[in-house]
XYZ file of C-alpha atoms in Angstrom:
270
model
C 8.455 107.759 -37.532
C 6.086 107.117 -35.333
C 3.762 105.140 -37.797
C 6.841 102.760 -38.009
C 7.589 102.216 -33.990
C 3.724 101.304 -34.017
C 4.155 99.074 -36.967
C 8.004 97.251 -34.756
C 5.581 97.172 -31.381
C 2.687 95.782 -32.987
C 5.706 93.282 -35.274
C 6.299 92.307 -31.474
C 3.583 92.042 -29.722
C 2.107 89.838 -32.349
C 5.236 88.151 -32.180
C 5.255 87.640 -28.097
C 2.131 86.293 -28.702
C 2.883 83.459 -31.186
C 5.662 82.660 -29.897
C 3.606 81.957 -25.971
C 0.274 80.152 -28.199
C 3.561 77.658 -30.085
C 4.608 77.065 -25.853
C 1.390 76.021 -24.764
C 0.731 73.683 -27.749
C 4.570 71.741 -27.737
C 3.465 72.069 -23.748
C 0.448 69.757 -25.010
C 2.207 67.913 -27.560
C 5.357 66.697 -24.532
C 2.596 66.124 -21.389
C 0.227 64.024 -23.398
C 3.938 62.313 -25.342
C 5.192 61.284 -21.768
C 1.623 60.051 -20.553
C 1.035 57.854 -23.687
C 4.851 56.426 -23.107
C 4.242 55.634 -19.226
C 0.433 53.902 -20.779
C 3.304 52.092 -23.444
C 5.604 51.017 -20.381
C 2.526 49.903 -18.173
C 1.345 47.691 -21.044
C 4.534 45.712 -22.107
C 5.284 45.164 -18.432
C 1.596 43.560 -18.189
C 2.352 41.222 -21.245
C 5.991 40.514 -19.796
C 4.533 40.070 -16.561
C 1.493 37.403 -17.988
C 3.347 35.941 -20.318
C 6.483 35.248 -18.224
C 7.531 31.352 -18.216
C 6.296 30.508 -14.287
C 9.181 28.579 -12.713
C 8.616 25.542 -13.153
C 11.212 21.879 -11.667
C 12.178 21.248 -15.401
C 13.349 25.020 -16.671
C 16.501 24.078 -16.041
C 17.250 26.710 -12.906
C 17.218 26.878 -9.183
C 14.123 28.955 -8.011
C 10.950 28.563 -6.238
C 12.723 27.543 -3.035
C 14.588 24.275 -4.620
C 17.714 23.851 -3.137
C 19.018 22.337 -6.132
C 18.609 22.945 -10.410
C 15.058 21.786 -10.899
C 15.309 19.495 -7.070
C 14.355 20.441 -3.690
C 11.520 21.942 -2.370
C 8.104 22.128 -4.337
C 10.540 19.554 -6.506
C 11.635 16.177 -6.489
C 14.495 15.181 -3.715
C 17.666 15.743 -5.197
C 18.304 12.507 -3.974
C 16.213 11.282 -6.701
C 16.995 13.005 -9.616
C 20.156 11.103 -10.686
C 18.162 7.701 -9.018
C 18.539 4.770 -10.908
C 18.413 0.954 -10.575
C 21.914 -1.228 -11.752
C 21.578 -3.418 -14.424
C 23.556 -6.666 -14.721
C 23.908 -7.872 -18.552
C 20.966 -9.715 -18.878
C 21.560 -14.008 -19.411
C 19.323 -15.795 -22.544
C 19.491 -19.872 -22.135
C 18.354 -21.699 -24.897
C 17.038 -25.388 -24.728
C 16.712 -27.947 -27.081
C 13.459 -27.755 -27.569
C 14.257 -24.463 -29.724
C 12.641 -22.415 -26.783
C 14.496 -19.968 -24.680
C 14.358 -18.111 -20.900
C 15.951 -14.725 -20.423
C 17.251 -13.804 -16.561
C 18.068 -9.788 -15.828
C 19.307 -9.282 -12.356
C 18.624 -5.801 -11.007
C 19.393 -3.827 -7.698
C 17.942 -0.684 -6.278
C 20.275 1.063 -4.472
C 18.686 3.401 -2.083
C 17.963 2.957 1.039
C 14.969 4.686 1.983
C 13.166 4.961 -1.854
C 11.491 2.310 -3.673
C 10.191 2.605 -7.393
C 6.259 1.126 -7.197
C 6.460 0.107 -10.684
C 8.118 0.339 -14.034
C 8.210 -1.384 -17.281
C 11.277 -2.877 -19.021
C 12.250 -4.258 -22.115
C 14.333 -7.087 -23.133
C 15.333 -6.352 -26.453
C 17.262 -9.377 -28.733
C 18.750 -8.320 -31.257
C 20.202 -9.576 -35.475
C 21.637 -8.280 -38.515
C 19.266 -5.535 -38.744
C 16.132 -7.018 -37.107
C 14.892 -7.193 -33.347
C 12.184 -8.213 -30.724
C 11.302 -6.638 -27.965
C 9.405 -8.663 -24.678
C 8.432 -5.883 -22.602
C 7.215 -6.472 -19.244
C 6.333 -4.264 -15.859
C 7.625 -4.859 -12.138
C 8.115 -3.042 -9.014
C 11.087 -2.751 -6.726
C 12.485 -1.826 -2.769
C 15.176 -0.200 -1.077
C 18.030 -1.939 -1.588
C 16.393 -5.487 -3.506
C 17.683 -7.355 -5.206
C 15.659 -9.046 -8.200
C 15.502 -11.236 -10.984
C 13.197 -10.504 -13.901
C 12.080 -13.583 -15.934
C 10.990 -13.941 -18.961
C 9.874 -17.808 -19.398
C 8.981 -20.582 -22.350
C 9.637 -17.981 -24.998
C 9.481 -19.118 -28.530
C 13.296 -19.348 -29.809
C 12.579 -16.100 -32.919
C 13.426 -17.025 -36.427
C 16.930 -15.149 -36.620
C 20.798 -15.481 -35.365
C 20.275 -13.603 -32.075
C 23.877 -11.555 -31.683
C 23.171 -9.880 -28.383
C 19.840 -9.118 -25.907
C 19.905 -6.066 -24.458
C 17.243 -4.516 -21.015
C 15.593 -0.963 -20.887
C 14.163 0.178 -18.349
C 11.497 3.028 -17.521
C 10.151 4.697 -14.704
C 8.512 7.983 -13.946
C 11.209 9.690 -11.470
C 7.667 10.503 -9.180
C 6.988 6.614 -8.798
C 10.020 6.773 -6.586
C 8.913 6.809 -2.756
C 10.071 6.343 0.494
C 9.319 3.041 1.743
C 11.155 0.648 3.979
C 12.981 -2.301 2.539
C 10.434 -4.660 2.798
C 10.875 -9.168 2.458
C 8.348 -11.401 1.392
C 8.282 -14.057 3.936
C 7.622 -17.349 1.571
C 10.366 -20.030 1.679
C 10.739 -23.184 -0.020
C 10.659 -26.841 2.205
C 11.803 -29.528 -0.469
C 12.724 -29.951 -3.635
C 11.978 -32.652 -6.333
C 12.685 -32.870 -9.876
C 11.374 -35.193 -12.081
C 10.727 -35.548 -15.900
C 11.049 -32.117 -16.577
C 8.894 -31.762 -13.426
C 9.520 -29.035 -10.484
C 7.609 -30.522 -7.199
C 8.467 -27.444 -4.211
C 6.713 -27.636 -1.139
C 6.605 -23.629 -0.321
C 5.133 -22.154 3.320
C 4.423 -18.512 3.789
C 5.918 -17.599 7.202
C 4.654 -14.637 7.952
C 1.692 -13.440 10.676
C -0.177 -11.756 7.532
C -1.162 -13.539 4.133
C -0.007 -12.525 0.623
C -2.303 -12.507 -2.059
C -1.165 -13.360 -5.489
C 2.301 -13.782 -5.398
C 4.130 -13.666 -7.695
C 7.065 -16.965 -7.532
C 10.018 -17.240 -8.792
C 12.974 -20.493 -9.140
C 16.536 -20.129 -10.127
C 17.691 -23.735 -11.021
C 22.093 -23.397 -10.409
C 24.279 -25.775 -11.531
C 27.473 -26.633 -9.335
C 29.453 -24.056 -10.812
C 26.356 -22.065 -9.569
C 25.769 -20.575 -13.078
C 21.559 -20.559 -13.429
C 20.768 -22.836 -15.837
C 16.692 -22.902 -16.319
C 14.213 -21.086 -14.788
C 10.243 -21.143 -13.662
C 8.127 -18.576 -12.275
C 4.414 -19.314 -11.589
C 1.734 -17.071 -8.917
C -0.169 -18.422 -6.723
C -3.570 -16.540 -5.526
C -3.413 -16.642 -2.178
C -1.538 -17.343 1.150
C -2.290 -18.031 4.633
C -0.367 -16.681 7.657
C 1.831 -20.538 8.252
C 0.038 -22.297 5.147
C 2.037 -25.179 3.038
C 1.460 -25.606 -0.612
C 2.589 -27.886 -3.569
C 3.710 -26.411 -6.333
C 4.751 -28.361 -9.560
C 5.962 -26.483 -12.614
C 6.678 -28.118 -15.874
C 10.597 -27.264 -16.951
C 12.355 -27.085 -20.597
C 14.661 -29.614 -21.071
C 17.261 -28.527 -19.113
C 21.298 -29.965 -19.914
C 22.863 -30.001 -17.476
C 22.349 -31.032 -14.015
C 20.447 -29.061 -11.229
C 22.735 -28.811 -8.411
C 20.389 -26.746 -5.827
C 17.428 -24.407 -6.698
C 16.335 -21.239 -5.268
C 13.369 -19.947 -4.701
C 12.617 -15.640 -5.274
C 8.924 -14.403 -3.955
C 7.851 -11.065 -5.073
C 4.909 -9.446 -3.593
C 3.822 -6.310 -4.587
C 3.159 -4.161 -1.165
C 3.019 -0.640 -3.116
C -0.473 -2.667 -3.818
C -1.728 -3.593 -1.042
C -0.411 0.126 0.532
C -3.518 1.322 -2.750
C -5.866 -0.494 -1.357
């Protein structure tokens, strides 16, 4: 009996020892597992932080101090995001010598922002065919401008329509004052398809590389012909005679309008 009691006691002792040993092993495993989970969480958080997209002006969210979605603050002013030029339908003028002119009237509706450069493209369409005439220009606040294509050959297909596409980078809008090119026409004469014009620079500053356009109107104020040229340099108060070839105009010219353009943006950059 005593032997049996001793065996039972020994068995209980071994059980307690095994139980204590297993508990410590389990605790170690739990501790290691907990440490691993912490390290894994730190690693995943680091990956999220590294690869998380940084706020931009093109993420369609209002963040990083923006006053609107992707505008204001570090981005473009919100009034520029949807600012576009107003474009009238281009006018096509076809002459009897198989040449054509194109006139497009555009306007900048902004009172304080000018577009220092933009590209444009006239697209002449026929049935399944088209022709493109590209160009570049600029425009100041509240300016109305004429884009002219002069003395181009008529395409060898029947013209169905003509469109004007304008493309620009919104970052090219700049805050500036309304500018006026002070070149005026003193008088003109039309003789045998030639336009002779006397101009004057009424500004106190000289103009270099200035573009001068002319619109010829009939009695109903319709544009019936155009002409344009560039003058390398005009001194203040200088008068200059200009002679330009005209296409065979089909109607009588009632008056001529001068439309000069000087790129003040380039002047400021220089």
